[in-house]
Coordinates of C-alpha atoms in Angstrom, one line a residue:
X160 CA -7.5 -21.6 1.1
X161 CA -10.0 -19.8 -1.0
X162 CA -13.3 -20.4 -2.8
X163 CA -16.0 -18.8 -4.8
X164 CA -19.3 -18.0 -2.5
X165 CA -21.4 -16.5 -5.3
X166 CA -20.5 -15.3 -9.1
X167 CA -17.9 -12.8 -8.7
X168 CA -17.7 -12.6 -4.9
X169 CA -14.2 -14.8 -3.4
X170 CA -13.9 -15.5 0.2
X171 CA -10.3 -16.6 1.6
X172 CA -8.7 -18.1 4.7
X173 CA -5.7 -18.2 5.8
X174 CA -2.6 -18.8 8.6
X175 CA 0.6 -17.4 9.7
X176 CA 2.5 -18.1 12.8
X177 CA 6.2 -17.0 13.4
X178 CA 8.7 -16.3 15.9
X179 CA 10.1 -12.7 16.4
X180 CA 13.0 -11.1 18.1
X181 CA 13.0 -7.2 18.3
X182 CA 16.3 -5.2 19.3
X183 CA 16.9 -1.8 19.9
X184 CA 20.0 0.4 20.0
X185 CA 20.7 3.3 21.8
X186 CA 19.1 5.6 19.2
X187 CA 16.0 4.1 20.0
X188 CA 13.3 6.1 22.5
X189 CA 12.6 4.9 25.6
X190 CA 8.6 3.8 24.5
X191 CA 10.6 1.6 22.0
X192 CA 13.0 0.2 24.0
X193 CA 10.2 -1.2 25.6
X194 CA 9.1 -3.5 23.0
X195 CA 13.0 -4.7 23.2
X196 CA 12.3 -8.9 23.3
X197 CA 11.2 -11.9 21.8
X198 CA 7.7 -12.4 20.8
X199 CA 5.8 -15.2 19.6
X200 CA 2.4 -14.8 17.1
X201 CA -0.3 -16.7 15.2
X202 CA -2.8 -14.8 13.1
X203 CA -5.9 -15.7 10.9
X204 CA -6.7 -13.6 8.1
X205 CA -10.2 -13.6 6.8
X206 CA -10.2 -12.2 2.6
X207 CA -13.4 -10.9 0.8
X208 CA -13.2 -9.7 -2.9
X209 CA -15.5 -8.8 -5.3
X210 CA -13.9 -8.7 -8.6
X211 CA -15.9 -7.4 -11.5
X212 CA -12.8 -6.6 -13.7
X213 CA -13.4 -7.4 -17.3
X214 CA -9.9 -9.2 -17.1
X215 CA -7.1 -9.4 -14.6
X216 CA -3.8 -8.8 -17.0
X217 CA -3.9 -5.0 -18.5
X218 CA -7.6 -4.7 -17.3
X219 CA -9.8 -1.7 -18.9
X220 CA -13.1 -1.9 -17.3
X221 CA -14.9 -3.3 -14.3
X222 CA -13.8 -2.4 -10.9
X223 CA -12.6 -4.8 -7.8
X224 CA -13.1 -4.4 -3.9
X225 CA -11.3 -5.7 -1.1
X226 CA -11.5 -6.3 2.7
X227 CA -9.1 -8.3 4.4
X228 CA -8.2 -8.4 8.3
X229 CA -5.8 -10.5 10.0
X230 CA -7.5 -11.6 13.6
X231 CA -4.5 -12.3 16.4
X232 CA -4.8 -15.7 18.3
X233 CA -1.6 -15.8 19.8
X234 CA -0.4 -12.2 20.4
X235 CA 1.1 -10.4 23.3
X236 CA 0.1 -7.1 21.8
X237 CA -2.9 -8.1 20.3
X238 CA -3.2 -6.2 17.2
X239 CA -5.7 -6.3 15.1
X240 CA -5.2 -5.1 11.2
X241 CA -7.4 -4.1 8.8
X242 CA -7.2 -2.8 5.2
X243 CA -9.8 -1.9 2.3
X244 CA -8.8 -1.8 -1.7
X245 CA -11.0 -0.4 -4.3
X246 CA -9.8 0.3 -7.8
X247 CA -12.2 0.8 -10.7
X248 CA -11.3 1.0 -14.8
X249 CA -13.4 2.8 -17.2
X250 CA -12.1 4.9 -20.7
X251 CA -12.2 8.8 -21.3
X252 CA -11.9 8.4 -25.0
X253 CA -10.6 5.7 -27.7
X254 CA -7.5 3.6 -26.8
X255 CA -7.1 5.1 -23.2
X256 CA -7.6 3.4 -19.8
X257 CA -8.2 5.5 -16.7
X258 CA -8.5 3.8 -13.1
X259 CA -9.2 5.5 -9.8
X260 CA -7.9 3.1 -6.8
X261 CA -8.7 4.0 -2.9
X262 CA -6.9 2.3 -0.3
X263 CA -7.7 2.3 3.5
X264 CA -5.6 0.1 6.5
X265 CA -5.8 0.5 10.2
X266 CA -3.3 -1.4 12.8
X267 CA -4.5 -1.1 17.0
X268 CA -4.2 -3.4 19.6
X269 CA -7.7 -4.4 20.9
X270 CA -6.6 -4.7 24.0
X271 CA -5.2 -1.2 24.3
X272 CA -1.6 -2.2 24.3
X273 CA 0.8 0.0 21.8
X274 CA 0.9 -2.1 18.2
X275 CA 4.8 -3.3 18.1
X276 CA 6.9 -1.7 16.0
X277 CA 6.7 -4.6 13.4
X278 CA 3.4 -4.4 13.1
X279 CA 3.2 -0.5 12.7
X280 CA 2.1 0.1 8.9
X281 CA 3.8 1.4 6.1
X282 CA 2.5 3.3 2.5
X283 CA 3.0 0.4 -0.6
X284 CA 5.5 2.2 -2.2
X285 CA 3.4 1.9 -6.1
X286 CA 0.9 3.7 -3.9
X287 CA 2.6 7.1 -3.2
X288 CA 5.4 8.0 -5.6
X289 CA 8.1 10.9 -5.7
X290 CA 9.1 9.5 -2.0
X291 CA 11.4 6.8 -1.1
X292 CA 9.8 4.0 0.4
X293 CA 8.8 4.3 4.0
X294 CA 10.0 7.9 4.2
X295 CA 7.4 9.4 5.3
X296 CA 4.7 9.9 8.4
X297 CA 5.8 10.0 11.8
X298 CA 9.4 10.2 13.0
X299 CA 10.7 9.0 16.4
X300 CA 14.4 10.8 16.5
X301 CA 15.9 9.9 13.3
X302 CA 13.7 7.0 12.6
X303 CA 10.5 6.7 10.5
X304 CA 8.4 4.4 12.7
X305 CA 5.1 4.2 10.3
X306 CA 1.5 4.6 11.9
X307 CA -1.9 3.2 12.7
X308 CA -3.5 4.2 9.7
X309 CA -2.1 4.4 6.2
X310 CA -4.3 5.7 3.3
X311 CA -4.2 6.8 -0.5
X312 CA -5.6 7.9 -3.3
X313 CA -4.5 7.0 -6.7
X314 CA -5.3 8.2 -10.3
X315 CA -4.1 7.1 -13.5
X316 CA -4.4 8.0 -17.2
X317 CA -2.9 6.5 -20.1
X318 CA -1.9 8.9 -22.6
X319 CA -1.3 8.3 -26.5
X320 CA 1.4 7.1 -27.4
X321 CA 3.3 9.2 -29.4
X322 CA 7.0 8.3 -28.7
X323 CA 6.0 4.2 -28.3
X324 CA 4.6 2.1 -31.2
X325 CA 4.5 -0.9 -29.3
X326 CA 1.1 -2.5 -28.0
X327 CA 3.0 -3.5 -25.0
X328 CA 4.2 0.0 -23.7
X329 CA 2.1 2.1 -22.5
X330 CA 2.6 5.8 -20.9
X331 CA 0.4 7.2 -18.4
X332 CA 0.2 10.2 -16.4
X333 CA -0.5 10.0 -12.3
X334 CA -1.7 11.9 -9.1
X335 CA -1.1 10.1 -6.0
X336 CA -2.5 11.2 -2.6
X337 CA -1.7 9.7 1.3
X338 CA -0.6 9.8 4.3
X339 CA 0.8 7.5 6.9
X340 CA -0.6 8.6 10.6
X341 CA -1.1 8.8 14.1
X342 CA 1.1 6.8 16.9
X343 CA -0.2 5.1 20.0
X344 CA 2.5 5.7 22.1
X345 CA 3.3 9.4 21.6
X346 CA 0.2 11.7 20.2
X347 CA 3.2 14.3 19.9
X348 CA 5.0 12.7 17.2
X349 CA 1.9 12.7 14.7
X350 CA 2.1 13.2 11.3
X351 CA -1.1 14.5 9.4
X352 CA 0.2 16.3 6.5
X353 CA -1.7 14.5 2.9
X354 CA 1.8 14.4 1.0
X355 CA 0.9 14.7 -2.8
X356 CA 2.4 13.8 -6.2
X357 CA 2.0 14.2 -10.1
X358 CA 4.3 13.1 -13.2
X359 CA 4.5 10.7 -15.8
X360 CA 5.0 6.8 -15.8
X361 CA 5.9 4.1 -18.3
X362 CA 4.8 0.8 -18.1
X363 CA 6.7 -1.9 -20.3
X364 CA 4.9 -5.3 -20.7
X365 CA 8.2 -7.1 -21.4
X366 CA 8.8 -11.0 -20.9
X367 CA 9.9 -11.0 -17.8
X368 CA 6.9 -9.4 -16.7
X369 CA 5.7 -5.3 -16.0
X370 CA 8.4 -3.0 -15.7
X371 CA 7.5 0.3 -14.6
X372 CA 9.6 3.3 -14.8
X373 CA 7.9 6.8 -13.3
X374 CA 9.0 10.2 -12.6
X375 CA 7.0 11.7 -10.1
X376 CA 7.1 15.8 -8.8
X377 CA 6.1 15.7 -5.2
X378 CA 3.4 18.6 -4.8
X379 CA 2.9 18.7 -1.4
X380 CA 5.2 17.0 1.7
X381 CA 6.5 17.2 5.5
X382 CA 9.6 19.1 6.6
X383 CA 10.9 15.7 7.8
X384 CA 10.1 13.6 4.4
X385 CA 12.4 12.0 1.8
X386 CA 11.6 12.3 -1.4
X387 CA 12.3 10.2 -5.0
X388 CA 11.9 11.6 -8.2
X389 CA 12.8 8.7 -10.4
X390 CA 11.2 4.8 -9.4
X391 CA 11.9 1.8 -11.2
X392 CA 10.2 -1.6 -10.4
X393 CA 9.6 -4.9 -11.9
X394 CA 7.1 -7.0 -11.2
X395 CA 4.3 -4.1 -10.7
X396 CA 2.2 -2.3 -12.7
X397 CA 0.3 0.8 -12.3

């Protein structure tokens, strides 16, 4: 459920409760072969957002922020996640929108049990592009195993369009910045490299909804990442 508490300001509540069965193989480390078994776990999830966009559909001014942090009531591990979003619009000159988002989320137990591997957090990929999804951040053997903490920093130009007449394409040029980090059960296999990208994206308002194609040139990376030059999505918008 949600409702408005004041002009502008939303407050939200919400439930999930589900059954879980984690297996392992014998690729898997010994710390994760641990969390091998069957769990069971409710959560409530509190939701605060400000939203002072001038519209929500191909917004160009205004800003939004927004906390949101699932409590555990049920939970063997305990874990408690956070996360923080905070994107604002404003123009550079006629005809262009330029948005700068931030975006914050932290996963521990507060009990001081290791977060289960399910629960571990991953990068949205429309946050960091010119890597494949989940490719990055700490690595247990062969496996990307996510972090605590996940974070980015996103910028976003449109640019004139000089190849599209059409009100409903529009072409934008992009820097992302993040990292996915840290892991309770094994400081050794940290990963604190800011993995960086540029390029140029399209975004088509069609009928079916936003498609978005990119091409992104990662400008800074781990030995151990995987990286994506061309993205396509539907569905999501830039």
């Amino acid at each position: 459920t949600g409702f408005e508490y004041y002009q502008d300001l939303n407050l939200g509540l919400s439930t999930r409760s589900f059954y879980e069965e984690i297996e392992t193989d014998s690729t898997a480390s010994a710390r994760q072969q641990k969390q091998k078994g069957n769990y069971w776990d409710t959560f409530i999830k509190l939701k605060i957002n400000y939203d002072k966009r001038n519209q929500k559909f191909k917004t160009n001014d205004g800003f939004y922020s927004n906390f949101s942090t699932d409590l555990p009531i049920i939970s063997e591990t305990n874990t408690l996640t956070s996360s923080y979003t905070y994107k604002y619009y404003t123009d550079l000159f006629p005809n262009n929108v330029t948005s700068m988002s931030f975006f914050i989320e932290a996963a521990n137990s507060i009990t001081g049990d290791d977060v289960k591997l399910s629960e571990r957090l991953y990068l949205p990929s429309r946050r960091l592009r010119g890597f494949e999804s989940g490719k990055i951040g700490p690595k247990d053997g062969t496996q990307f195993i996510g972090g605590n903490y996940a974070s980015s920093l996103n910028l976003n130009s449109t640019l004139p369009n000089i190849l599209f007449e059409n009100d409903n394409i529009d072409l934008n040029f992009f820097i992302d910045l993040a990292n996915v980090w840290e892991v309770d059960y094994d400081s050794s296999i940290d990963s604190s490299k800011i993995r960086s990208a540029t390029g140029i994206a399209v975004n088509w308002y069609s009928t079916i909804g936003p498609l978005t194609f990119s091409y992104a040139i990662p400008l800074s990376e781990a030995d151990t990442d995987i990286t994506e030059k061309f993205r396509f999505q539907i569905g999501t918008s830039f």
